[in-house]
GROMACS .gro file of C-alpha atoms in nm:
model
  393
    1UNK     CA    1  -6.095  14.063  24.015
    2UNK     CA    2  -6.244  14.361  24.204
    3UNK     CA    3  -6.607  14.461  24.163
    4UNK     CA    4  -6.502  14.773  23.973
    5UNK     CA    5  -6.280  14.577  23.736
    6UNK     CA    6  -6.551  14.315  23.688
    7UNK     CA    7  -6.799  14.593  23.608
    8UNK     CA    8  -6.567  14.741  23.346
    9UNK     CA    9  -6.513  14.397  23.194
   10UNK     CA   10  -6.887  14.333  23.177
   11UNK     CA   11  -6.950  14.671  23.011
   12UNK     CA   12  -6.671  14.595  22.766
   13UNK     CA   13  -6.831  14.261  22.672
   14UNK     CA   14  -7.178  14.416  22.642
   15UNK     CA   15  -7.046  14.680  22.402
   16UNK     CA   16  -6.869  14.415  22.194
   17UNK     CA   17  -7.189  14.212  22.181
   18UNK     CA   18  -7.387  14.514  22.064
   19UNK     CA   19  -7.131  14.583  21.794
   20UNK     CA   20  -7.147  14.231  21.651
   21UNK     CA   21  -7.528  14.250  21.655
   22UNK     CA   22  -7.535  14.547  21.416
   23UNK     CA   23  -7.482  14.329  21.110
   24UNK     CA   24  -7.760  14.076  21.179
   25UNK     CA   25  -7.997  14.356  21.282
   26UNK     CA   26  -7.928  14.540  20.958
   27UNK     CA   27  -7.991  14.230  20.749
   28UNK     CA   28  -8.295  14.086  20.928
   29UNK     CA   29  -8.466  14.384  21.088
   30UNK     CA   30  -8.651  14.489  20.776
   31UNK     CA   31  -8.748  14.140  20.651
   32UNK     CA   32  -9.114  14.184  20.757
   33UNK     CA   33  -9.126  14.500  20.548
   34UNK     CA   34  -8.986  14.348  20.228
   35UNK     CA   35  -9.322  14.321  20.049
   36UNK     CA   36  -9.409  14.685  20.123
   37UNK     CA   37  -9.057  14.795  20.027
   38UNK     CA   38  -9.089  14.612  19.695
   39UNK     CA   39  -9.419  14.787  19.627
   40UNK     CA   40  -9.297  15.135  19.725
   41UNK     CA   41  -8.974  15.111  19.525
   42UNK     CA   42  -9.142  14.923  19.235
   43UNK     CA   43  -8.897  14.633  19.272
   44UNK     CA   44  -8.945  14.268  19.185
   45UNK     CA   45  -8.849  13.973  19.403
   46UNK     CA   46  -8.496  13.950  19.257
   47UNK     CA   47  -8.427  14.322  19.308
   48UNK     CA   48  -8.569  14.303  19.659
   49UNK     CA   49  -8.339  14.013  19.745
   50UNK     CA   50  -8.051  14.217  19.602
   51UNK     CA   51  -8.102  14.467  19.884
   52UNK     CA   52  -8.009  14.186  20.124
   53UNK     CA   53  -7.720  14.074  19.907
   54UNK     CA   54  -7.583  14.428  19.890
   55UNK     CA   55  -7.565  14.450  20.268
   56UNK     CA   56  -7.394  14.112  20.282
   57UNK     CA   57  -7.145  14.223  20.018
   58UNK     CA   58  -7.080  14.535  20.221
   59UNK     CA   59  -7.018  14.328  20.532
   60UNK     CA   60  -6.767  14.118  20.337
   61UNK     CA   61  -6.589  14.416  20.179
   62UNK     CA   62  -6.589  14.606  20.506
   63UNK     CA   63  -6.414  14.323  20.685
   64UNK     CA   64  -6.133  14.331  20.431
   65UNK     CA   65  -6.095  14.702  20.499
   66UNK     CA   66  -6.155  14.716  20.873
   67UNK     CA   67  -5.915  14.440  20.977
   68UNK     CA   68  -5.595  14.581  20.824
   69UNK     CA   69  -5.689  14.938  20.921
   70UNK     CA   70  -5.741  14.841  21.284
   71UNK     CA   71  -5.407  14.660  21.288
   72UNK     CA   72  -5.234  14.968  21.148
   73UNK     CA   73  -5.410  15.258  21.319
   74UNK     CA   74  -5.545  15.095  21.634
   75UNK     CA   75  -5.898  14.981  21.711
   76UNK     CA   76  -6.078  15.297  21.821
   77UNK     CA   77  -6.039  15.534  21.528
   78UNK     CA   78  -6.143  15.288  21.254
   79UNK     CA   79  -6.431  15.166  21.472
   80UNK     CA   80  -6.568  15.516  21.526
   81UNK     CA   81  -6.531  15.599  21.157
   82UNK     CA   82  -6.714  15.280  21.060
   83UNK     CA   83  -6.999  15.347  21.303
   84UNK     CA   84  -7.036  15.701  21.170
   85UNK     CA   85  -7.056  15.563  20.815
   86UNK     CA   86  -7.313  15.304  20.925
   87UNK     CA   87  -7.530  15.566  21.094
   88UNK     CA   88  -7.528  15.797  20.792
   89UNK     CA   89  -7.604  15.517  20.545
   90UNK     CA   90  -7.889  15.385  20.762
   91UNK     CA   91  -8.050  15.729  20.775
   92UNK     CA   92  -8.020  15.772  20.398
   93UNK     CA   93  -8.175  15.427  20.339
   94UNK     CA   94  -8.495  15.562  20.494
   95UNK     CA   95  -8.528  15.828  20.221
   96UNK     CA   96  -8.396  15.633  19.920
   97UNK     CA   97  -8.601  15.734  19.612
   98UNK     CA   98  -8.557  15.411  19.415
   99UNK     CA   99  -8.431  15.056  19.450
  100UNK     CA  100  -8.095  15.124  19.281
  101UNK     CA  101  -8.011  15.398  19.529
  102UNK     CA  102  -8.134  15.180  19.812
  103UNK     CA  103  -7.910  14.891  19.703
  104UNK     CA  104  -7.608  15.124  19.692
  105UNK     CA  105  -7.683  15.259  20.037
  106UNK     CA  106  -7.726  14.907  20.171
  107UNK     CA  107  -7.378  14.826  20.043
  108UNK     CA  108  -7.238  15.126  20.232
  109UNK     CA  109  -7.440  15.034  20.541
  110UNK     CA  110  -7.290  14.685  20.533
  111UNK     CA  111  -6.937  14.824  20.503
  112UNK     CA  112  -6.991  15.045  20.806
  113UNK     CA  113  -7.150  14.762  21.005
  114UNK     CA  114  -6.855  14.534  20.926
  115UNK     CA  115  -6.622  14.765  21.120
  116UNK     CA  116  -6.820  14.693  21.435
  117UNK     CA  117  -6.813  14.317  21.382
  118UNK     CA  118  -6.444  14.288  21.290
  119UNK     CA  119  -6.308  14.529  21.548
  120UNK     CA  120  -6.525  14.386  21.827
  121UNK     CA  121  -6.372  14.044  21.758
  122UNK     CA  122  -6.024  14.199  21.734
  123UNK     CA  123  -6.072  14.369  22.071
  124UNK     CA  124  -6.187  14.041  22.220
  125UNK     CA  125  -5.870  13.878  22.090
  126UNK     CA  126  -5.657  14.163  22.227
  127UNK     CA  127  -5.795  14.106  22.576
  128UNK     CA  128  -5.802  13.724  22.585
  129UNK     CA  129  -5.601  13.421  22.478
  130UNK     CA  130  -5.635  13.046  22.434
  131UNK     CA  131  -5.964  12.883  22.520
  132UNK     CA  132  -6.086  13.208  22.676
  133UNK     CA  133  -6.085  13.354  22.327
  134UNK     CA  134  -6.293  13.070  22.186
  135UNK     CA  135  -6.536  13.099  22.477
  136UNK     CA  136  -6.576  13.473  22.426
  137UNK     CA  137  -6.626  13.416  22.054
  138UNK     CA  138  -6.893  13.160  22.142
  139UNK     CA  139  -7.067  13.428  22.349
  140UNK     CA  140  -7.044  13.673  22.060
  141UNK     CA  141  -7.180  13.405  21.828
  142UNK     CA  142  -7.468  13.363  22.071
  143UNK     CA  143  -7.549  13.730  22.017
  144UNK     CA  144  -7.519  13.681  21.642
  145UNK     CA  145  -7.773  13.401  21.677
  146UNK     CA  146  -8.009  13.595  21.903
  147UNK     CA  147  -8.014  13.903  21.681
  148UNK     CA  148  -8.182  13.726  21.386
  149UNK     CA  149  -8.447  13.591  21.624
  150UNK     CA  150  -8.543  13.928  21.760
  151UNK     CA  151  -8.469  14.149  21.458
  152UNK     CA  152  -8.772  14.043  21.249
  153UNK     CA  153  -8.991  14.054  21.559
  154UNK     CA  154  -8.876  14.406  21.643
  155UNK     CA  155  -8.913  14.507  21.281
  156UNK     CA  156  -9.265  14.367  21.274
  157UNK     CA  157  -9.357  14.561  21.586
  158UNK     CA  158  -9.216  14.881  21.439
  159UNK     CA  159  -9.430  14.825  21.131
  160UNK     CA  160  -9.736  14.853  21.355
  161UNK     CA  161  -9.659  15.221  21.409
  162UNK     CA  162  -9.452  15.315  21.104
  163UNK     CA  163  -9.371  15.213  20.748
  164UNK     CA  164  -9.054  15.028  20.645
  165UNK     CA  165  -8.839  15.349  20.635
  166UNK     CA  166  -8.897  15.377  21.008
  167UNK     CA  167  -8.693  15.059  21.059
  168UNK     CA  168  -8.392  15.228  20.902
  169UNK     CA  169  -8.447  15.538  21.113
  170UNK     CA  170  -8.433  15.308  21.415
  171UNK     CA  171  -8.111  15.151  21.284
  172UNK     CA  172  -7.962  15.498  21.236
  173UNK     CA  173  -8.051  15.588  21.595
  174UNK     CA  174  -7.897  15.261  21.714
  175UNK     CA  175  -7.581  15.338  21.516
  176UNK     CA  176  -7.559  15.683  21.672
  177UNK     CA  177  -7.602  15.536  22.021
  178UNK     CA  178  -7.330  15.279  21.955
  179UNK     CA  179  -7.102  15.551  21.821
  180UNK     CA  180  -7.143  15.755  22.139
  181UNK     CA  181  -7.112  15.451  22.367
  182UNK     CA  182  -6.799  15.326  22.190
  183UNK     CA  183  -6.638  15.669  22.201
  184UNK     CA  184  -6.704  15.691  22.574
  185UNK     CA  185  -6.662  15.332  22.688
  186UNK     CA  186  -6.423  15.138  22.467
  187UNK     CA  187  -6.050  15.182  22.530
  188UNK     CA  188  -5.778  15.132  22.273
  189UNK     CA  189  -5.677  14.766  22.301
  190UNK     CA  190  -5.393  14.755  22.049
  191UNK     CA  191  -5.072  14.913  22.172
  192UNK     CA  192  -4.877  15.145  21.945
  193UNK     CA  193  -4.575  14.914  21.957
  194UNK     CA  194  -4.773  14.626  21.802
  195UNK     CA  195  -4.905  14.822  21.505
  196UNK     CA  196  -4.760  14.766  21.161
  197UNK     CA  197  -4.767  14.950  20.828
  198UNK     CA  198  -5.074  14.862  20.623
  199UNK     CA  199  -4.883  14.687  20.338
  200UNK     CA  200  -4.707  14.466  20.592
  201UNK     CA  201  -5.038  14.369  20.755
  202UNK     CA  202  -5.197  14.281  20.421
  203UNK     CA  203  -4.890  14.088  20.312
  204UNK     CA  204  -4.882  13.879  20.628
  205UNK     CA  205  -5.253  13.795  20.608
  206UNK     CA  206  -5.258  13.708  20.239
  207UNK     CA  207  -4.938  13.506  20.272
  208UNK     CA  208  -5.060  13.299  20.567
  209UNK     CA  209  -5.207  12.981  20.419
  210UNK     CA  210  -5.353  12.855  20.747
  211UNK     CA  211  -5.516  13.190  20.830
  212UNK     CA  212  -5.665  13.204  20.479
  213UNK     CA  213  -5.801  12.852  20.513
  214UNK     CA  214  -5.987  12.927  20.835
  215UNK     CA  215  -6.121  13.257  20.703
  216UNK     CA  216  -6.249  13.099  20.381
  217UNK     CA  217  -6.406  12.807  20.567
  218UNK     CA  218  -6.589  13.050  20.794
  219UNK     CA  219  -6.688  13.280  20.510
  220UNK     CA  220  -6.824  13.008  20.283
  221UNK     CA  221  -7.045  12.861  20.554
  222UNK     CA  222  -7.162  13.208  20.652
  223UNK     CA  223  -7.245  13.272  20.285
  224UNK     CA  224  -7.454  12.955  20.281
  225UNK     CA  225  -7.645  13.071  20.588
  226UNK     CA  226  -7.722  13.405  20.431
  227UNK     CA  227  -7.836  13.234  20.113
  228UNK     CA  228  -8.090  13.078  20.346
  229UNK     CA  229  -8.173  13.415  20.501
  230UNK     CA  230  -8.228  13.588  20.168
  231UNK     CA  231  -8.401  13.297  19.996
  232UNK     CA  232  -8.614  13.147  20.272
  233UNK     CA  233  -8.878  13.425  20.293
  234UNK     CA  234  -8.974  13.355  19.932
  235UNK     CA  235  -8.915  12.978  19.935
  236UNK     CA  236  -9.111  12.910  20.252
  237UNK     CA  237  -9.386  13.169  20.209
  238UNK     CA  238  -9.438  13.188  19.832
  239UNK     CA  239  -9.361  12.827  19.737
  240UNK     CA  240  -9.461  12.635  20.050
  241UNK     CA  241  -9.736  12.869  20.162
  242UNK     CA  242  -9.624  12.950  20.515
  243UNK     CA  243  -9.776  13.257  20.673
  244UNK     CA  244  -9.548  13.537  20.797
  245UNK     CA  245  -9.608  13.415  21.152
  246UNK     CA  246  -9.520  13.056  21.060
  247UNK     CA  247  -9.209  13.174  20.879
  248UNK     CA  248  -9.103  13.374  21.186
  249UNK     CA  249  -9.145  13.062  21.397
  250UNK     CA  250  -8.924  12.859  21.160
  251UNK     CA  251  -8.666  13.137  21.162
  252UNK     CA  252  -8.669  13.146  21.542
  253UNK     CA  253  -8.629  12.768  21.575
  254UNK     CA  254  -8.330  12.766  21.340
  255UNK     CA  255  -8.169  13.056  21.524
  256UNK     CA  256  -8.229  12.872  21.852
  257UNK     CA  257  -8.035  12.580  21.708
  258UNK     CA  258  -7.746  12.810  21.623
  259UNK     CA  259  -7.753  12.951  21.975
  260UNK     CA  260  -7.752  12.606  22.132
  261UNK     CA  261  -7.460  12.494  21.916
  262UNK     CA  262  -7.261  12.805  22.011
  263UNK     CA  263  -7.326  12.737  22.379
  264UNK     CA  264  -7.219  12.375  22.342
  265UNK     CA  265  -6.905  12.492  22.164
  266UNK     CA  266  -6.817  12.725  22.450
  267UNK     CA  267  -6.849  12.440  22.701
  268UNK     CA  268  -6.658  12.180  22.501
  269UNK     CA  269  -6.377  12.380  22.342
  270UNK     CA  270  -6.138  12.343  22.637
  271UNK     CA  271  -6.167  11.964  22.619
  272UNK     CA  272  -6.195  11.892  22.248
  273UNK     CA  273  -6.010  12.184  22.092
  274UNK     CA  274  -6.143  12.442  21.846
  275UNK     CA  275  -6.043  12.252  21.532
  276UNK     CA  276  -6.242  11.939  21.625
  277UNK     CA  277  -6.556  12.148  21.683
  278UNK     CA  278  -6.493  12.338  21.361
  279UNK     CA  279  -6.473  12.013  21.163
  280UNK     CA  280  -6.793  11.889  21.329
  281UNK     CA  281  -6.966  12.213  21.232
  282UNK     CA  282  -6.849  12.191  20.870
  283UNK     CA  283  -6.964  11.830  20.842
  284UNK     CA  284  -7.300  11.925  20.991
  285UNK     CA  285  -7.340  12.222  20.757
  286UNK     CA  286  -7.253  12.006  20.458
  287UNK     CA  287  -7.507  11.743  20.565
  288UNK     CA  288  -7.775  12.005  20.623
  289UNK     CA  289  -7.713  12.180  20.292
  290UNK     CA  290  -7.715  11.850  20.105
  291UNK     CA  291  -8.047  11.761  20.269
  292UNK     CA  292  -8.192  12.094  20.158
  293UNK     CA  293  -8.081  12.036  19.799
  294UNK     CA  294  -8.215  11.681  19.803
  295UNK     CA  295  -8.550  11.799  19.937
  296UNK     CA  296  -8.575  12.059  19.662
  297UNK     CA  297  -8.476  11.824  19.380
  298UNK     CA  298  -8.709  11.544  19.491
  299UNK     CA  299  -8.994  11.777  19.587
  300UNK     CA  300  -8.993  11.616  19.930
  301UNK     CA  301  -9.249  11.722  20.190
  302UNK     CA  302  -9.181  12.046  20.375
  303UNK     CA  303  -9.049  11.877  20.695
  304UNK     CA  304  -8.749  11.739  20.504
  305UNK     CA  305  -8.657  12.089  20.389
  306UNK     CA  306  -8.703  12.229  20.738
  307UNK     CA  307  -8.482  11.959  20.891
  308UNK     CA  308  -8.204  12.035  20.643
  309UNK     CA  309  -8.225  12.407  20.713
  310UNK     CA  310  -8.218  12.348  21.089
  311UNK     CA  311  -7.905  12.132  21.067
  312UNK     CA  312  -7.736  12.382  20.837
  313UNK     CA  313  -7.806  12.689  21.050
  314UNK     CA  314  -7.732  12.513  21.379
  315UNK     CA  315  -7.394  12.401  21.248
  316UNK     CA  316  -7.297  12.763  21.194
  317UNK     CA  317  -7.293  12.794  21.573
  318UNK     CA  318  -7.000  12.552  21.576
  319UNK     CA  319  -6.822  12.693  21.273
  320UNK     CA  320  -6.818  13.066  21.345
  321UNK     CA  321  -6.657  13.089  21.691
  322UNK     CA  322  -6.401  12.817  21.627
  323UNK     CA  323  -6.300  12.932  21.279
  324UNK     CA  324  -6.264  13.285  21.414
  325UNK     CA  325  -6.059  13.168  21.709
  326UNK     CA  326  -5.833  12.964  21.483
  327UNK     CA  327  -5.795  13.237  21.224
  328UNK     CA  328  -5.708  13.495  21.487
  329UNK     CA  329  -5.411  13.286  21.640
  330UNK     CA  330  -8.067  13.543  19.595
  331UNK     CA  331  -8.110  13.440  19.233
  332UNK     CA  332  -8.439  13.263  19.143
  333UNK     CA  333  -8.685  13.520  19.275
  334UNK     CA  334  -9.001  13.390  19.438
  335UNK     CA  335  -9.066  13.098  19.202
  336UNK     CA  336  -8.779  12.854  19.245
  337UNK     CA  337  -8.613  12.705  19.553
  338UNK     CA  338  -8.333  12.540  19.355
  339UNK     CA  339  -8.079  12.831  19.369
  340UNK     CA  340  -8.096  12.840  19.748
  341UNK     CA  341  -8.070  12.461  19.763
  342UNK     CA  342  -7.760  12.451  19.542
  343UNK     CA  343  -7.586  12.730  19.732
  344UNK     CA  344  -7.647  12.590  20.080
  345UNK     CA  345  -7.532  12.246  19.965
  346UNK     CA  346  -7.222  12.347  19.772
  347UNK     CA  347  -7.075  12.621  19.992
  348UNK     CA  348  -7.037  12.417  20.313
  349UNK     CA  349  -6.877  12.137  20.112
  350UNK     CA  350  -6.636  12.387  19.959
  351UNK     CA  351  -6.569  12.521  20.308
  352UNK     CA  352  -6.479  12.172  20.431
  353UNK     CA  353  -6.252  12.119  20.130
  354UNK     CA  354  -6.090  12.459  20.180
  355UNK     CA  355  -6.017  12.387  20.544
  356UNK     CA  356  -5.859  12.053  20.463
  357UNK     CA  357  -5.642  12.178  20.179
  358UNK     CA  358  -5.524  12.514  20.311
  359UNK     CA  359  -5.476  12.437  20.680
  360UNK     CA  360  -5.306  12.101  20.642
  361UNK     CA  361  -4.947  12.100  20.763
  362UNK     CA  362  -4.705  11.898  20.969
  363UNK     CA  363  -4.793  11.867  21.339
  364UNK     CA  364  -4.642  12.148  21.541
  365UNK     CA  365  -4.534  12.339  21.229
  366UNK     CA  366  -4.666  12.673  21.349
  367UNK     CA  367  -4.572  12.628  21.712
  368UNK     CA  368  -4.201  12.615  21.631
  369UNK     CA  369  -4.188  12.954  21.463
  370UNK     CA  370  -4.006  13.217  21.667
  371UNK     CA  371  -4.179  13.529  21.790
  372UNK     CA  372  -4.182  13.804  21.532
  373UNK     CA  373  -4.004  14.132  21.580
  374UNK     CA  374  -4.231  14.432  21.618
  375UNK     CA  375  -4.140  14.796  21.567
  376UNK     CA  376  -3.846  14.937  21.762
  377UNK     CA  377  -3.715  14.592  21.844
  378UNK     CA  378  -4.014  14.487  22.054
  379UNK     CA  379  -4.089  14.118  22.036
  380UNK     CA  380  -4.450  14.025  21.972
  381UNK     CA  381  -4.561  13.683  22.090
  382UNK     CA  382  -4.722  13.487  21.811
  383UNK     CA  383  -5.037  13.289  21.877
  384UNK     CA  384  -4.953  12.922  21.896
  385UNK     CA  385  -5.179  12.656  21.760
  386UNK     CA  386  -5.154  12.291  21.854
  387UNK     CA  387  -5.238  12.140  21.519
  388UNK     CA  388  -5.282  11.794  21.659
  389UNK     CA  389  -5.560  11.884  21.902
  390UNK     CA  390  -5.675  12.216  21.755
  391UNK     CA  391  -5.612  12.409  22.077
  392UNK     CA  392  -5.521  12.774  22.076
  393UNK     CA  393  -5.270  12.866  22.345
   0.00000   0.00000   0.00000
């Protein structure tokens, strides 16, 4: 590869990494300002946590919209539209007059941010194949893990010079920068001959049992992690008495575990296969979530809770890149830790069950299917998955 081509490839990867970071930055960047936000908008702990949930819901809804649209209309146009929506919603969050309006805007912000996450991963898949895809997804997961580490720190530093609305102004500026950079630097990676009508795309996705299994496994574990994100500020600070600085340290350690797991996944995937690492991640997440629930129910000392959270969050570093690679072939307020414990225990177990039930098939079943016909008689190669070893070819 020439120096010029390598430079273009590096810029491409950097832009993809920035796009996938938008979601975590939007969720975690304003966490240090939650108490002030609650005071200014006259919101209780439950309503304040709902502002996090709304963004998460938007990220989930946006992915359902962005994926099929990018398969039908190409990657660039939906991406730019999503970034524009994200930028506008972020700016309006800064001037929201009440918590209900703020929650609605957070939902829209999440939808716009989801376009960046989904389409960045789709572009990565367009440009790579096999274990290279899993390795690139591991790198993107690394960014997803780094963003939560730095987002609260950056938000805390911004709060030294501005109030919490300033964080959303900064997010709006970041969205505008990403919109301009994507318009100038990201090429269309999906050819016109490989695009399909929207109903056909939706039908293929919803009718693919294996695809659905991997997506649900990934989504359930991710939901458990964000139950931790939304619940842990109150559980660890209000119930267990950690200071904001101590909470930030716990958050950073857990994110470091996720980063390390993602790096290990990238190094091992060529030898072990994505499915083996995915199963290991689901088992780890289930064990971590169960430990959290046990610590809450037995009122165990704080270290037991922290160990469970570390195992849970670290395991996400194995689940996310490998589930994505395979698929592409806060109630309780500030007074009770039990809701978070139940969620982080049950969802990974459901994810493990979902993976086993929906992706189970005869060895080699998917590899024998012929290539599908694209528009105008073009043949589109179908991603092949070795079900016995979990490798993506």
